[in-house]
CSV table of C-alpha atoms and ligand atoms in Angstrom, one decimal:
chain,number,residue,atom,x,y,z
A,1,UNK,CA,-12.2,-19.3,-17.7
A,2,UNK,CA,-16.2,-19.7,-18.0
A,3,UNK,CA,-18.4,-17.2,-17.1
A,4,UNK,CA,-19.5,-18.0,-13.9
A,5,UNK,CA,-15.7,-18.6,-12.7
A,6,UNK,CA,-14.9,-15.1,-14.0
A,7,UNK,CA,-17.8,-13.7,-12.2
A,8,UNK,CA,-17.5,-14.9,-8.7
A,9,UNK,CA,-13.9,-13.7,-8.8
A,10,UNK,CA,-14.7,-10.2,-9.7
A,11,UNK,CA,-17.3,-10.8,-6.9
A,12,UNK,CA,-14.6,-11.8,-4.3
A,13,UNK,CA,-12.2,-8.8,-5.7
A,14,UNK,CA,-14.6,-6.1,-4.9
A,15,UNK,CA,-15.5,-7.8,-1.4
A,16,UNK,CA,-11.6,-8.0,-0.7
A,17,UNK,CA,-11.2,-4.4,-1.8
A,18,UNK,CA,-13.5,-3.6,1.1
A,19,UNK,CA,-11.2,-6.5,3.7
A,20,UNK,CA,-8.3,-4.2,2.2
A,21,UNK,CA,-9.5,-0.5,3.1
A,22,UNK,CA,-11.2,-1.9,6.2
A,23,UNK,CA,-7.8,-3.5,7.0
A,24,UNK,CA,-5.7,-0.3,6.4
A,25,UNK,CA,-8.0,1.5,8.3
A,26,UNK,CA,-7.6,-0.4,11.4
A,27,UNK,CA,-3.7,-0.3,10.8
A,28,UNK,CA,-4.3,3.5,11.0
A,29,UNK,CA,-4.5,4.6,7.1
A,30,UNK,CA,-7.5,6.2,5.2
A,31,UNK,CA,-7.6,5.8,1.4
A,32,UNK,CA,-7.6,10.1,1.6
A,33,UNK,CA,-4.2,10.2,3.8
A,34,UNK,CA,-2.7,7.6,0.9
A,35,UNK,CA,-4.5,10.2,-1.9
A,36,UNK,CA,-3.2,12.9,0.0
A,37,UNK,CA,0.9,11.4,-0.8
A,38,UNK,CA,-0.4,11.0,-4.6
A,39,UNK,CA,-1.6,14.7,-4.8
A,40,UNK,CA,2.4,15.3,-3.6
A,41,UNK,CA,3.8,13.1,-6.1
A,42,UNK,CA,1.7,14.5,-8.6
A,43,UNK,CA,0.9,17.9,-8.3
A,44,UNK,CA,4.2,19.4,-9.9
A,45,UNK,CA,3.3,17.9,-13.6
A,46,UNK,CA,-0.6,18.2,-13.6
A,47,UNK,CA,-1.6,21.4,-13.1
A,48,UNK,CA,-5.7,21.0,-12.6
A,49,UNK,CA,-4.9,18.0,-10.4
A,50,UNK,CA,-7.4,17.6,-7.4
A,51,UNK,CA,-7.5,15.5,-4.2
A,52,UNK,CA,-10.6,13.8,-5.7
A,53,UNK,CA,-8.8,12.7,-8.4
A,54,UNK,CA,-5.9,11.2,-6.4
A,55,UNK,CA,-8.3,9.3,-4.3
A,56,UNK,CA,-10.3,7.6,-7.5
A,57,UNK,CA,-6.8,6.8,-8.7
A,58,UNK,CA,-5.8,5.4,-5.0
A,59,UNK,CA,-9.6,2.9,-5.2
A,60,UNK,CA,-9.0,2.1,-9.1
A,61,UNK,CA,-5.4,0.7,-7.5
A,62,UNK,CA,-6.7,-0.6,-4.5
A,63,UNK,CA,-9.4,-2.7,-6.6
A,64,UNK,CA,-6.1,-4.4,-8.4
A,65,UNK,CA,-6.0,-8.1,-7.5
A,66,UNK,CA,-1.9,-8.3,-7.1
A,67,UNK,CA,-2.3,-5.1,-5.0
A,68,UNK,CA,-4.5,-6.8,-2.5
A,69,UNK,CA,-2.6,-9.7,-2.0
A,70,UNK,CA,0.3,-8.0,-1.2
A,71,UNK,CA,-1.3,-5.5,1.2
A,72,UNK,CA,-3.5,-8.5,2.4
A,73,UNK,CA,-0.2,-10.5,3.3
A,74,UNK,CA,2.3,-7.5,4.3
A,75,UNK,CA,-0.3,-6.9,7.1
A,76,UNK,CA,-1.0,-9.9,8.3
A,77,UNK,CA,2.7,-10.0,8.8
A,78,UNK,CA,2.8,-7.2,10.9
A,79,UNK,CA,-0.2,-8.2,12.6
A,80,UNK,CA,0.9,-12.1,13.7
A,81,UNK,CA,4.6,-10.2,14.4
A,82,UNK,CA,2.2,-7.9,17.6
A,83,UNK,CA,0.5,-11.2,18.8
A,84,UNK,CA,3.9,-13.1,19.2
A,85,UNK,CA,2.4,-15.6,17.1
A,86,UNK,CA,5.4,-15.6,14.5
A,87,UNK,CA,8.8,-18.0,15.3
A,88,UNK,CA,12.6,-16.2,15.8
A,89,UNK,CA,14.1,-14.9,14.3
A,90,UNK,CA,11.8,-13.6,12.2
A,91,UNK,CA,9.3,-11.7,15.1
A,92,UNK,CA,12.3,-9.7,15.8
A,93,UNK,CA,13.3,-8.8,13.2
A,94,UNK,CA,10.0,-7.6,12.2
A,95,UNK,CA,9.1,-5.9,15.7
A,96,UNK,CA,12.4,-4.1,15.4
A,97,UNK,CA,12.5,-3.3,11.4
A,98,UNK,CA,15.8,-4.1,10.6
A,99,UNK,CA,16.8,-2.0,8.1
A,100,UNK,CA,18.1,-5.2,5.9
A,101,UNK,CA,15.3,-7.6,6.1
A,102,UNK,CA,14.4,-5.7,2.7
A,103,UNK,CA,11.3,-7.7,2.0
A,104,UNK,CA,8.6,-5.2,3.1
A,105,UNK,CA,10.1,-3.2,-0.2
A,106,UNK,CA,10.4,-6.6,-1.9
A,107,UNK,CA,6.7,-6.4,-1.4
A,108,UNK,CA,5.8,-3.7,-1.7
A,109,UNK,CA,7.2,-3.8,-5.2
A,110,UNK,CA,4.8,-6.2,-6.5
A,111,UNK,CA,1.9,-3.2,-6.1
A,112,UNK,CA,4.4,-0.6,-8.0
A,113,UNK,CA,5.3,-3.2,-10.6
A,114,UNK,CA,1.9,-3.2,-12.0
A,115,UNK,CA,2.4,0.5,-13.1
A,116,UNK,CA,5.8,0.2,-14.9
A,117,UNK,CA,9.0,2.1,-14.3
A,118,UNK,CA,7.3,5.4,-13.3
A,119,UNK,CA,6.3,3.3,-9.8
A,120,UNK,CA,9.9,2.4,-9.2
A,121,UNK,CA,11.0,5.8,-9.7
A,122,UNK,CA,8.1,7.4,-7.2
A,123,UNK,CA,8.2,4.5,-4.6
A,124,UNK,CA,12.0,5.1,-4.4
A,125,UNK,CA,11.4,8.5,-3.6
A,126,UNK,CA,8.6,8.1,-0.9
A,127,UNK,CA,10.7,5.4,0.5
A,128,UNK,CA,13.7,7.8,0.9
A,129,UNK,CA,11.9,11.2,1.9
A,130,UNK,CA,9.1,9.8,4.4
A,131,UNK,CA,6.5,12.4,3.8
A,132,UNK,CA,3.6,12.9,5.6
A,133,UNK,CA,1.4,10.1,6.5
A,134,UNK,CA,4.4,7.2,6.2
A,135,UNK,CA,6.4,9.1,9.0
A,136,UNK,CA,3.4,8.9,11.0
A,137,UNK,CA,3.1,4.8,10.6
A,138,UNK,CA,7.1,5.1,10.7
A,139,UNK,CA,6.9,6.9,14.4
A,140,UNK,CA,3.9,4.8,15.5
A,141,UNK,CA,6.2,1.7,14.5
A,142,UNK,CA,8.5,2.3,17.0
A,143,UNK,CA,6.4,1.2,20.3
A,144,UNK,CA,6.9,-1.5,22.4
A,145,UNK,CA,4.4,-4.1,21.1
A,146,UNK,CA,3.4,-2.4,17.4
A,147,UNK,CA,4.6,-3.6,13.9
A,148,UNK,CA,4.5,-1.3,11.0
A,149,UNK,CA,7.0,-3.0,9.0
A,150,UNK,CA,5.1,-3.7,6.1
A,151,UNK,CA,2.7,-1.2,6.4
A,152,UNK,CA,4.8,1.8,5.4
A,153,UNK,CA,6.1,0.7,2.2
A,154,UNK,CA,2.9,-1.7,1.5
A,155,UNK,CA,1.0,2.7,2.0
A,156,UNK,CA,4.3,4.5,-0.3
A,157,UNK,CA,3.7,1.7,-2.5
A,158,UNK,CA,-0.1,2.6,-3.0
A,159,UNK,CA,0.6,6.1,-3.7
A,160,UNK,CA,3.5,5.6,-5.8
A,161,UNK,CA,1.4,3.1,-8.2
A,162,UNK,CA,-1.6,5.8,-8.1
A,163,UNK,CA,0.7,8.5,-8.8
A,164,UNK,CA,1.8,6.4,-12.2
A,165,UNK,CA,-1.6,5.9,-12.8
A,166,UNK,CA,-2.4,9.8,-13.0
A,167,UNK,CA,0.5,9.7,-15.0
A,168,UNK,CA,-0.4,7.4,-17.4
A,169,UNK,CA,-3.7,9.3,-17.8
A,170,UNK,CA,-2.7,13.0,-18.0
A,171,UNK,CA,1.0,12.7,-19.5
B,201,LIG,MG1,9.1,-1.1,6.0
């Protein structure tokens, strides 16, 4: 790639980092809540570990360009699934979150993936305990005419990957 190329698209990364939190944001997640899963994850095996820390692991994942794309697609999923403007069967099965669709994790995997087998092990486990903030999207799921489907795993996926990241650095 030439220079300029490389430039603009380390340009359009950092301006889709800002789409990306922006985005979550509106969906109802701060970067901090997602840090806040990390510090959880975390805490157990570094023993100076702070919430700052999780947070500047949470951005330096967020700025990934595979872990915008997913989060960049996963939500408009769930967004086009709220303004009816995706065909059957696939609206209802989103709307509903049937329990096997199984490509929100699909996903969501791509984000962990970049992190290596620590990710799997700590995005399994978010996925099956549901702490804090994802049982919160989880709940807020369930109304009538809201779609969280991808946004749950696409947010355990986040903290998973910047849990692995801490661990990668202090380990
Ligand atoms: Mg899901």
């Amino acid at each position: 790639m030439d220079e300029t190329i490389l430039e603009e698209t380390r340009l359009d990364d950092t301006k889709k980092y800002d789409t990306v939190v922006k985005m979550l944001h509106e969906r109802g997640v701060t970067l901090s809540e997602i840090a806040e899963l990390t510090f959880d994850l975390q805490k157990e095996y570094v023993s100076d570990l702070t919430q700052e820390i999780c947070l500047e692991h949470v951005e330096r994942v967020v700025m990934k360009r595979e872990v915008q794309n997913a989060i960049l697609t996963g939500l408009e999923l769930d967004i086009l699934a709220e303004k009816n403007l995706i065909s059957e069967p696939l609206r209802s099965i989103l709307m509903d979150d049937w329990g096997l669709y199984g490509i929100d994790e699909v996903l969501a995997l791509a984000i962990v993936n970049v992190y290596g087998s620590i990710g799997f092990t700590n995005f399994g486990y978010v996925d099956k305990l549901k702490p804090g903030i994802i049982k919160k999207i989880d709940e807020a799921g369930k109304a009538k005419d809201k779609c969280n489907t991808f946004l749950d795993d696409l947010v355990g996926a986040i903290a998973a990957a910047a849990a692995s990241s801490i661990a990668h650095r202090y380990a």
